[in-house]
Coordinates of C-alpha atoms and ligand atoms in Angstrom, one line a residue:
X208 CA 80.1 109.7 83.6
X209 CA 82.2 106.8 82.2
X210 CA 85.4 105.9 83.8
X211 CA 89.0 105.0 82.1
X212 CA 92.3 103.8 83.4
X213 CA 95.2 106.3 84.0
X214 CA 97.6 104.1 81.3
X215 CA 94.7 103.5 78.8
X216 CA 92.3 106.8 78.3
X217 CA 90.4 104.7 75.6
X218 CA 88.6 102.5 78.4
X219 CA 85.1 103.5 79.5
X220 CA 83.7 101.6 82.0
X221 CA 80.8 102.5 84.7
X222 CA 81.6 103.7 88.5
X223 CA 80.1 100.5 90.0
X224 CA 82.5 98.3 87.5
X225 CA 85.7 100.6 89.2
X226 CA 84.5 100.0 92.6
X227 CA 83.9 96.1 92.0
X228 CA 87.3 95.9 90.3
X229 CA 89.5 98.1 92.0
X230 CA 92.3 98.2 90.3
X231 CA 92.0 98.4 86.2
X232 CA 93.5 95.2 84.1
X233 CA 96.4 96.8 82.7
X234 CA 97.8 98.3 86.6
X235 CA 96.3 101.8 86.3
X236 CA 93.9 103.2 88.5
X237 CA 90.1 104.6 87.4
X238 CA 89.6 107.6 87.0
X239 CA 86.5 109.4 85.4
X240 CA 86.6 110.8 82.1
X241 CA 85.2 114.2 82.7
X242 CA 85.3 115.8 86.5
X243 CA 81.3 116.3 87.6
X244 CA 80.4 120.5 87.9
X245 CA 79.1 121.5 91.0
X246 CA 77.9 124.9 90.8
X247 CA 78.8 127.7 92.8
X248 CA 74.9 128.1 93.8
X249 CA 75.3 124.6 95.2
X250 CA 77.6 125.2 97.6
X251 CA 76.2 128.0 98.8
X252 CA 73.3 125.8 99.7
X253 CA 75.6 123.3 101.6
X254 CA 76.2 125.7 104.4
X255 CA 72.3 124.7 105.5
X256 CA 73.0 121.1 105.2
X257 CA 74.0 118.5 107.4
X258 CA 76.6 116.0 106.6
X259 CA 74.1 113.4 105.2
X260 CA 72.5 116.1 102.9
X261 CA 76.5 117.4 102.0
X262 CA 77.5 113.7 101.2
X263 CA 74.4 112.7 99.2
X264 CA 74.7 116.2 97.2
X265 CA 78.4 115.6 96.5
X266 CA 78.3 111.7 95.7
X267 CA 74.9 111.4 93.4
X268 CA 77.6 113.2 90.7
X269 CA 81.0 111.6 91.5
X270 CA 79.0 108.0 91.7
X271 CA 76.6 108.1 88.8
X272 CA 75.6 104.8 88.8
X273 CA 73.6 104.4 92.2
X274 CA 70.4 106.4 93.0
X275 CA 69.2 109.3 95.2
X276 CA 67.3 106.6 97.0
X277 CA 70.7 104.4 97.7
X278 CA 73.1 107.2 98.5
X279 CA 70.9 108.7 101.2
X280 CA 70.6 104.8 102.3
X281 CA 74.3 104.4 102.5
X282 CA 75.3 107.6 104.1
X283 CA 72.7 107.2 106.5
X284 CA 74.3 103.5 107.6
X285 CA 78.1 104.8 106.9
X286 CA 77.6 108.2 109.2
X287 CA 75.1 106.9 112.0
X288 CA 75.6 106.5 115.2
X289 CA 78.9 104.7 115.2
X290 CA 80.2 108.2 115.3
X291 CA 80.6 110.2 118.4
X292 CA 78.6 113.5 116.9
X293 CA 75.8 114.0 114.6
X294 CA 78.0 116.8 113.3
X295 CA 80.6 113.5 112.0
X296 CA 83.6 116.1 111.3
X297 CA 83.6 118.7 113.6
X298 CA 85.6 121.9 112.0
X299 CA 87.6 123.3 115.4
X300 CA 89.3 126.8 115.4
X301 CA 92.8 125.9 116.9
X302 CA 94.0 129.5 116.4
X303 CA 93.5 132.5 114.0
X304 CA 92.7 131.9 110.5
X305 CA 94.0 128.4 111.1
X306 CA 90.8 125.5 111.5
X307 CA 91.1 121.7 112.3
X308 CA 89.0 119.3 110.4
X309 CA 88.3 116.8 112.8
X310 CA 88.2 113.4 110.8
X311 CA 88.0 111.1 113.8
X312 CA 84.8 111.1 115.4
X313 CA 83.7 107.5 113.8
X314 CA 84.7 103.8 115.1
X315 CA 88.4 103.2 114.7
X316 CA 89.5 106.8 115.7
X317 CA 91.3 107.8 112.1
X318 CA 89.9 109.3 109.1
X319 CA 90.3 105.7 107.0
X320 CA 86.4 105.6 108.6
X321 CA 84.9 108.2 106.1
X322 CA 86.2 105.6 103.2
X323 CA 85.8 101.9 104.5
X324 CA 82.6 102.9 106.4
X325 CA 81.1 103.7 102.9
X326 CA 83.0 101.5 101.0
X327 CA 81.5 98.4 102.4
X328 CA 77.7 100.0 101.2
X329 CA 79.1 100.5 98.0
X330 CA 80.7 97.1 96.7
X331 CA 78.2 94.8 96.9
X332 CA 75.4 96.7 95.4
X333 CA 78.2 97.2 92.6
X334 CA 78.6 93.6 92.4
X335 CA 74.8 93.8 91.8
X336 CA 74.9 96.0 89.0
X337 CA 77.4 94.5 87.5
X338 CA 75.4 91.6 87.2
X339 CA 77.4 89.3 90.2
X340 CA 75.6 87.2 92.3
X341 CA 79.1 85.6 94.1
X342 CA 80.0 86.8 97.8
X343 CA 82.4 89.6 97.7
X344 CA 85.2 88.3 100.1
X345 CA 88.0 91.3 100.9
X346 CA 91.2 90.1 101.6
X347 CA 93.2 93.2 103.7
X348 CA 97.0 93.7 104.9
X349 CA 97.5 95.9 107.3
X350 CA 100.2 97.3 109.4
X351 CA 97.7 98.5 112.1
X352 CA 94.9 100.6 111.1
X353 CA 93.3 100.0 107.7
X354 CA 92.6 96.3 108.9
X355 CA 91.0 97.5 111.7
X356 CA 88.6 100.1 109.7
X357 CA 88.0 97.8 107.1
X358 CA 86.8 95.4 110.0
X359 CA 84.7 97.6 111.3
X360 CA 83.1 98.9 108.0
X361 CA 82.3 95.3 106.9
X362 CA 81.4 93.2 110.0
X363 CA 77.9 91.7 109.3
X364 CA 77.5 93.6 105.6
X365 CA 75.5 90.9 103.7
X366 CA 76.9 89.7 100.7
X367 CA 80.3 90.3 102.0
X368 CA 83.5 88.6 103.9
X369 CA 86.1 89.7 105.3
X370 CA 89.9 88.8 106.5
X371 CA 92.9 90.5 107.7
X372 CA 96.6 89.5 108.2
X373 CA 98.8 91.8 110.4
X374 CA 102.6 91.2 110.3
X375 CA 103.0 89.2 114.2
X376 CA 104.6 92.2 116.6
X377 CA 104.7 94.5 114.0
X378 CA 101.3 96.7 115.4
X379 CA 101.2 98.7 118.5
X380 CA 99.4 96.8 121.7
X381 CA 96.1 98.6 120.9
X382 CA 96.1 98.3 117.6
X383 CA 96.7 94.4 117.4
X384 CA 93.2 94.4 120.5
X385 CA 91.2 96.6 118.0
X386 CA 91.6 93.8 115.1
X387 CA 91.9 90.5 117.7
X388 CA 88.4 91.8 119.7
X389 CA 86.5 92.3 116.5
X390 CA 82.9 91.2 116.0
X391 CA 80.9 90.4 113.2
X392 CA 79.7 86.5 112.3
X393 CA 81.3 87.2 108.4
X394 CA 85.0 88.2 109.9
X395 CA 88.5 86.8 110.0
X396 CA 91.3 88.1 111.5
X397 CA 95.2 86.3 111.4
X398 CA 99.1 87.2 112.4
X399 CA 101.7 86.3 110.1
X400 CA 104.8 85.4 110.8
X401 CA 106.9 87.9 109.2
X402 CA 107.2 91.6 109.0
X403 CA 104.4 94.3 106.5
X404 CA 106.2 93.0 103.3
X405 CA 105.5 89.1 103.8
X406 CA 102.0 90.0 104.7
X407 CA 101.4 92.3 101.7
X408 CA 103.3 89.8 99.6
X409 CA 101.0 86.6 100.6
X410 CA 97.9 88.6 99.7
X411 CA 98.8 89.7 96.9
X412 CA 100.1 86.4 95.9
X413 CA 96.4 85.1 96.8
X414 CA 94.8 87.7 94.6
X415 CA 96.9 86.5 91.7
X416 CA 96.2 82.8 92.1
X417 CA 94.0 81.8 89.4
X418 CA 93.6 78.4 90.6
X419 CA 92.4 79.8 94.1
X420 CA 90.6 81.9 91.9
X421 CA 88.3 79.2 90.1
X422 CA 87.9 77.0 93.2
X423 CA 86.1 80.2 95.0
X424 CA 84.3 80.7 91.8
X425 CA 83.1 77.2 92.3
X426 CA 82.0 77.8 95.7
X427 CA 80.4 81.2 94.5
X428 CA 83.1 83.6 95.7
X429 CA 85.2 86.5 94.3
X430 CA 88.0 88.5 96.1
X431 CA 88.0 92.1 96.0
X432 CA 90.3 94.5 98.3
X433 CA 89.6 97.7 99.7
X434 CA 93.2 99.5 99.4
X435 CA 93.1 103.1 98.9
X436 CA 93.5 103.3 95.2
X437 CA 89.4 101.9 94.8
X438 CA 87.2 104.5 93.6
X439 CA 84.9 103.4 96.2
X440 CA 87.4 104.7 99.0
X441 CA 88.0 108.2 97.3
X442 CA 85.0 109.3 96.1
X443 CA 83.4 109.6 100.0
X444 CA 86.7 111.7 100.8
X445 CA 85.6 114.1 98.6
X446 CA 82.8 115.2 100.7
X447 CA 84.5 116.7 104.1
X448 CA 86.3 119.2 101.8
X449 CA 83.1 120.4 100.8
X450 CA 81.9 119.8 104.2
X451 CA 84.5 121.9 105.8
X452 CA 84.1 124.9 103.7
X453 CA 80.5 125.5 104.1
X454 CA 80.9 124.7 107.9
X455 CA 83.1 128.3 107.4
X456 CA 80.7 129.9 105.5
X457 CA 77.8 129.0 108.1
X458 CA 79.9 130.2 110.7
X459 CA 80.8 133.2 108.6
X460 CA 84.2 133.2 108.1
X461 CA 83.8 133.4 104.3
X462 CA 81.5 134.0 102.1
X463 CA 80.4 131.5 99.3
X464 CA 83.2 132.0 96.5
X465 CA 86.2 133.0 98.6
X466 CA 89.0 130.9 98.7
X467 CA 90.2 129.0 101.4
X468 CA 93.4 126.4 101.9
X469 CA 93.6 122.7 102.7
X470 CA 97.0 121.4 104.2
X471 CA 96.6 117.3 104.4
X472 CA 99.1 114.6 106.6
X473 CA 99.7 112.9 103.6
X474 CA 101.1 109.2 103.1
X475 CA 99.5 107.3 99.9
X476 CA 98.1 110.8 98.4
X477 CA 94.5 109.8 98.7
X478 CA 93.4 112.5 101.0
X479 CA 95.3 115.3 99.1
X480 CA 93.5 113.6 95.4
X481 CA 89.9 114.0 97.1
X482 CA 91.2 117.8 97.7
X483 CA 92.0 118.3 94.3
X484 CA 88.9 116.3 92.7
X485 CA 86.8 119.1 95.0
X486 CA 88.9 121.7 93.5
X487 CA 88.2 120.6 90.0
X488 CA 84.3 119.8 90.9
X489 CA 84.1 123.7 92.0
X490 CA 85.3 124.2 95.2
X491 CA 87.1 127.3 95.8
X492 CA 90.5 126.3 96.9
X493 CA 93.3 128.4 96.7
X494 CA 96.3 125.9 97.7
X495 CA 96.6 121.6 98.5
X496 CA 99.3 121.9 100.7
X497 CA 100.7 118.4 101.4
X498 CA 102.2 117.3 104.4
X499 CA 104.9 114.6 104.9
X500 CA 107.2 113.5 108.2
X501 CA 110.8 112.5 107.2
X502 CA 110.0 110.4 105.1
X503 CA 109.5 113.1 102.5
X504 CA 109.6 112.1 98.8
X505 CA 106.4 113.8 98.1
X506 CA 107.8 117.1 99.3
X507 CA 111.2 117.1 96.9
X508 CA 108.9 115.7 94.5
X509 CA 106.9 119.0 94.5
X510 CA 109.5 121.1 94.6
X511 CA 111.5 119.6 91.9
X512 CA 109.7 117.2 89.7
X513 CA 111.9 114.4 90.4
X514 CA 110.1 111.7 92.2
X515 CA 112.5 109.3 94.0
X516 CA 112.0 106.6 96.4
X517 CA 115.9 105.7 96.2
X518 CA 115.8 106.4 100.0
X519 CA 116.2 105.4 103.6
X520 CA 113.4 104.6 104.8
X521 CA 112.5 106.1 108.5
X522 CA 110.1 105.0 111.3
X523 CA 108.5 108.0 112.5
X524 CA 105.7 108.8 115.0
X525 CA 102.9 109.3 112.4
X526 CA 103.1 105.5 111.1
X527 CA 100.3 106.2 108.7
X528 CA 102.4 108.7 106.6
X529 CA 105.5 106.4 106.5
X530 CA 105.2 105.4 102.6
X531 CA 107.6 105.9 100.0
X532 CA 105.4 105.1 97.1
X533 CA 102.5 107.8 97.0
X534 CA 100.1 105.5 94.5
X535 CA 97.5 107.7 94.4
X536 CA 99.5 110.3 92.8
X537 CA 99.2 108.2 89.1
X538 CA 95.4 110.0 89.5
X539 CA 97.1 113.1 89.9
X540 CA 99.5 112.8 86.8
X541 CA 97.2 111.5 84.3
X542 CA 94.9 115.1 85.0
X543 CA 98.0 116.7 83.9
X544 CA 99.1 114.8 81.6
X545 CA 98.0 111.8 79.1
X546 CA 98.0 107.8 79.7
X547 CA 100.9 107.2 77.5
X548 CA 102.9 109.7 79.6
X549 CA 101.8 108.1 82.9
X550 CA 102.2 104.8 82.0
X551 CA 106.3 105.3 80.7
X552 CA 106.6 107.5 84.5
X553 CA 105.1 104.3 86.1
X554 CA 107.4 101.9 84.2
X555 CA 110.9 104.1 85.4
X556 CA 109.2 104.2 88.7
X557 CA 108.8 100.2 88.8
X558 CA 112.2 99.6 87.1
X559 CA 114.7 102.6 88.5
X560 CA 112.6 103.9 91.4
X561 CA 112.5 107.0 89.7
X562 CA 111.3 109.5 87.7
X563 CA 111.4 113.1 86.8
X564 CA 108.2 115.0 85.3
X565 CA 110.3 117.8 83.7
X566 CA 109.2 121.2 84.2
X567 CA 106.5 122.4 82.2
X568 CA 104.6 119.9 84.3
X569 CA 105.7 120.8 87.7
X570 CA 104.8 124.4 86.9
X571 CA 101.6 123.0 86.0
X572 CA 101.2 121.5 89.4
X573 CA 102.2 124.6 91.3
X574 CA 99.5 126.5 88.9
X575 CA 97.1 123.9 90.4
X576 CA 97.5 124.8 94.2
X577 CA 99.7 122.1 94.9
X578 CA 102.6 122.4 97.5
X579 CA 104.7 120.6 99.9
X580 CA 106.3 120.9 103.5
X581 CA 107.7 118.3 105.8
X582 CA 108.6 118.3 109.0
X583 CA 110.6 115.5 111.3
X584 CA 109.9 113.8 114.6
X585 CA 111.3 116.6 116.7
X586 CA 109.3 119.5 115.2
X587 CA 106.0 117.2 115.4
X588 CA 106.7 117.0 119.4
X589 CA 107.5 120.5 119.6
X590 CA 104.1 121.4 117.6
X591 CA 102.1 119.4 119.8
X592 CA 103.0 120.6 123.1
X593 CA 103.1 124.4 121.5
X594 CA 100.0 124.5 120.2
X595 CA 98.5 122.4 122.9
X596 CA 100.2 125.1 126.0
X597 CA 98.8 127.8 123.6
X598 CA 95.6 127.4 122.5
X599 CA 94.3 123.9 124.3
X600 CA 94.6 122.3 121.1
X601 CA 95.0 118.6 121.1
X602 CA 96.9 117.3 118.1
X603 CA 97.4 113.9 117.3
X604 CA 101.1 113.2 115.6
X605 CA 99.7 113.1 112.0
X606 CA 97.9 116.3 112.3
X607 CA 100.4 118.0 114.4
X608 CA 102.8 117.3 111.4
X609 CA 99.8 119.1 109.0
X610 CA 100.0 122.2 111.6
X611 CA 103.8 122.1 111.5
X612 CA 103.4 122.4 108.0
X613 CA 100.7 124.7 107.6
X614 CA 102.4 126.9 109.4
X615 CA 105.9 126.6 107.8
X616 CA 103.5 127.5 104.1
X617 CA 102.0 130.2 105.7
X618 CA 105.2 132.4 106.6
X619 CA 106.1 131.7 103.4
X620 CA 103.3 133.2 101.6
X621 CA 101.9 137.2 101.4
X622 CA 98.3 136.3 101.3
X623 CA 96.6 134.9 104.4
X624 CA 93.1 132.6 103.6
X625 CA 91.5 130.8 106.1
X626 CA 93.3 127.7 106.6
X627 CA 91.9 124.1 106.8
X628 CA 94.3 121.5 108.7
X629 CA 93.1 117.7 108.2
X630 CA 93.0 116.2 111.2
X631 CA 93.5 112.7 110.6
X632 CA 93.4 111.0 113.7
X633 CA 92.7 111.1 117.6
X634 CA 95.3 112.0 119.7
X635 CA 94.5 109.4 121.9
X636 CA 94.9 106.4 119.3
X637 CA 98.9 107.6 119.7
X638 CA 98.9 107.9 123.4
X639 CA 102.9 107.0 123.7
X640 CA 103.8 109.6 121.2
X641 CA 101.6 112.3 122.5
X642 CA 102.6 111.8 126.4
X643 CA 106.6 112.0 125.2
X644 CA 105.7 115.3 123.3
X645 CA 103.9 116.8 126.3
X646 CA 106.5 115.4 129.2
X647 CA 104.2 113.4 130.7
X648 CA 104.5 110.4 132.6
X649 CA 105.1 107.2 129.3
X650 CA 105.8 104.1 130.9
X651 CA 103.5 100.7 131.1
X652 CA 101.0 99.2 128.2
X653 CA 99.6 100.9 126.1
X654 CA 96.3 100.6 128.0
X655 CA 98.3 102.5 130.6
X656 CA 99.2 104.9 128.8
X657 CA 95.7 105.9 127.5
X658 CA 94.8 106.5 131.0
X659 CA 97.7 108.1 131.7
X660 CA 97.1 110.8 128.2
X661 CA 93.7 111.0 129.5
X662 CA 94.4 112.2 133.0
X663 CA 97.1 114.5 131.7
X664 CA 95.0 116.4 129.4
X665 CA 91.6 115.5 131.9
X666 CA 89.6 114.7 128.8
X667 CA 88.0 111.0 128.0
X668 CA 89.7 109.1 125.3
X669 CA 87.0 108.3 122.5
X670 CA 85.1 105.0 123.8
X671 CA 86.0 102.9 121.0
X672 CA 89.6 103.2 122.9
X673 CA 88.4 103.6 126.3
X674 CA 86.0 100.0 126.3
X675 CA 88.6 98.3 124.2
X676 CA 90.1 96.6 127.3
X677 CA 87.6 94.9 128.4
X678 CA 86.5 93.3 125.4
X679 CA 87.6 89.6 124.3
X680 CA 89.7 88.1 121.7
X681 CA 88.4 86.0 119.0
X682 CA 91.3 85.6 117.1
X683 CA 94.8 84.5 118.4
X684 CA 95.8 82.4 115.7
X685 CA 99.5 82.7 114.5
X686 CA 100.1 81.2 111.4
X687 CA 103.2 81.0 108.9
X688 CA 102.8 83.2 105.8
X689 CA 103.6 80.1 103.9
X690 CA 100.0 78.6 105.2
X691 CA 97.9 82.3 104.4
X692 CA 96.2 80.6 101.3
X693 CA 94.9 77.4 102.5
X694 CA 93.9 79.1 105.6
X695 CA 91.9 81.7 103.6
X696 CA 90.7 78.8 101.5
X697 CA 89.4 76.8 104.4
X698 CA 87.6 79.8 105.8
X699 CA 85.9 80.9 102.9
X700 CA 84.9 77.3 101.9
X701 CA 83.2 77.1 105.9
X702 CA 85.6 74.3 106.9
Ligands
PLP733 C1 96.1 106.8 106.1 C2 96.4 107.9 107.0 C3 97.1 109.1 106.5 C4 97.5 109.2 105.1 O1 96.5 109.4 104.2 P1 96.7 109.1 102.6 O2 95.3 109.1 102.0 O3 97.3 107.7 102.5 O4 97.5 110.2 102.1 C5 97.3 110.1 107.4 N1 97.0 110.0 108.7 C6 96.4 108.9 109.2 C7 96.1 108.9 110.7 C8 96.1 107.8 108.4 O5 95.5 106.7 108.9

């Protein structure tokens, strides 16, 4: 299975060269040529495996280029004991014919674990492969929690480095002691002075610096990132959708070839892709519904084919879904579609911040199972402290915001099929929000304020959270974002 780029369907390249590479040369992303066929038999198999056996069965065909012998490795190092159940995704009942798919059992509390956990396996065996000896050092901007699960997936991964900038005051308390505390001898973590935009700005600035470029190469170092859009990053989210629907036929639910739904909190589309690329692998799915807060391009996009980011945009109480541009959709387009085709959408995306698929493809994406709802701050509240009162349920923002909208697509529709919410994160990583929806006591730190969820709800926050206090900080520096090269230069050269 070869790979190409969504604006050039003539390139064929090998899985390990997308992962090591990321993004393709010409600004598309990789995509495989042919979806892998995972037979119906298959699956009915799954609902005896664990989560190793699930992963190693789904990835040997979506990652062609690494053995049996290395997946089992890797899944075995990326879903050990760093997670809080040998079950890694727990499938809950929160009420009937409606399931939670609990992605937040591993070290940073969010679902970004199943990727960068793996990811950091991945890459430097790829850089192997491909024949490259240099240290893979990943530069990473974050607004709060893709730095801190990058961190934690590659602290102390040989072969590897690296550092993360974080705008200075723009991350909650807890998120800013997650990245400053972090361990690891091959690690680097900075604030920049500036807001998410500077940050993202001076990395990508570095990553386009072909003079930084040769003097790593002199000193036997290449950058590589580990954004959403890598191969490396999707491919392992592939697996909990299998995962999840054999848990329901093991616990029988279903039987092996009925067809269930998915509804995903969705932000940069990467979750709701890995849906569809189960879908098209063999899964039975009957809808993707997709899930935004206010800031809800992705739903008018669905329903009308016009994709717009002309548009306020909001600061809600699910941080992570607050995107305007969706990139992993371009994956999603050139299925339906044709390079050329993507590539002129991409180009009235990047120059008018707009574009309109017409609507022989939108009924093309309906056909597919794809749907949207959204919901706003006020109804994410409200779903939270419902669902907890009536069931016990605990729902952090981001997957109260799935429920909202699972529910709102199920009134909606005459059928009724089991339905999978993906639960994205632990309530407890968004204490303040979740004590505000429940009418509890939300003053103090945050530190407070995670002893104050836990006592309300008398459950333990997860002990990633819970120890974080009284760990130390290694790194306090502040630094201007002028100054984010030659401090990444100095640190990668050891001085
Ligand atoms: C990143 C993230 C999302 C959005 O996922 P995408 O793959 O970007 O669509 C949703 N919820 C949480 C908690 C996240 O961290």
């Amino acid at each position: 299975m070869l790979f190409c780029s969504t604006r050039n369907k003539e390139m064929n390249v090998p899985s390990a060269h997308a992962i090591l590479n990321g993004l393709a040369d010409d600004g598309g992303l990789y995509i495989p040529h042919t979806m892998p066929e995972i037979s119906i038999e298959e699956i009915g198999k799954m609902a005896d495996y664990d989560y190793h056996k699930t992963a190693e069965t789904v990835l040997k065909d979506f990652l062609p280029d690494y053995t049996a012998e290395e997946l089992a490795e890797y899944v075995k190092n990326a879903y050990g004991i760093q997670f809080d159940t040998d079950e890694v995704a727990p499938l809950i009942k929160v009420k009937d014919n409606m399931y939670s798919l609990e992605l937040w059992h591993g070290p940073t509390c969010a679902f970004k674990d199943f990727a960068l956990q793996m990811l950091p396996q991945l890459l430097p065996a790829a850089a192997r492969k491909c024949g490259e000896d240099k240290t893979v050092a990943i530069l990473v901007a974050t607004s709060g929690d893709t730095g801190k699960a990058a961190l934690e997936g590659f602290a102390d991964v040989n072969g590897t480095k690296i550092c993360v900038f974080y705008p200075h005051g723009g991350t909650s308390d807890i998120q800013r002691y997650q990245m400053v505390t972090q361990t690891g001898n091959n690690v680097n973590v900075f604030a920049v002075k500036g807001n998410f935009d500077d940050t993202q700005n001076g990395v990508k600035a570095i990553f386009t610096d072909a003079e930084m470029a040769d003097e790593l190469a002199e000193n036997r170092i290449m950058l590589s990132s580990a954004n959403s859009i890598n191969w490396g990053r999707l491919a392992p989210q592939i697996v909990y959708y299998y995962w999840a629907y054999s848990r329901l036929v093991k616990n029988n639910v279903i039987k092996t070839g009925d067809k269930v739904d998915f509804c995903v909190p969705t932000g940069n589309f990467g979750n709701i892709l890995a849906g569809y690329m189960a879908k098209k692998s063999g899964l039975p799915i009957n809808k993707l519904v997709c899930a935004s807060n206010e800031n809800n391009v992705l739903t008018e996009f669905l329903e009308t084919g016009v994709y717009d980011r002309n548009r306020t945009f909001h600061l809600t109480t699910s941080p992570s879904m607050d995107i305007l541009i969706s990139s992993n959709l371009e994956r999603l387009l050139f299925m339906l579609t044709d390079d050329e085709t993507v590539k002129n959408w991409m180009k009235q995306l990047k120059e008018n911040g707009k574009y309109n698929i017409g609507e022989d493809i939108l009924n093309k994406l309906h056909e597919e199972g794809f749907i949207g709802f959204c919901c706003d701050d006020n109804d994410t509240a409200e779903t939270i402290k419902r669902i907890y009162n009536e069931t016990g349920y605990l729902c952090d923002t981001h997957t109260a915001v799935g429920v909202n909208v699972a529910e709102q697509y199920k009134i909606s529709q005459s059928e009724d099929f089991p339905m999978v919410v993906v639960s994205t994160a632990s309530p407890f990583k968004f204490a303040p929000a979740i004590l505000s929806a429940l009418d509890e006591e939300n003053s103090g730190d945050d530190f407070e304020k995670l002893a104050n969820l836990e006592n309300a709800v008398n459950k333990k926050a997860p002990a990633p959270l819970a120890e974080l206090k009284n760990k130390t900080p290694r790194f306090e520096k502040v630094i201007e974002k002028d100054d984010m090269r030659s401090e990444v230069l100095n640190w990668l050269k050891g001085r």
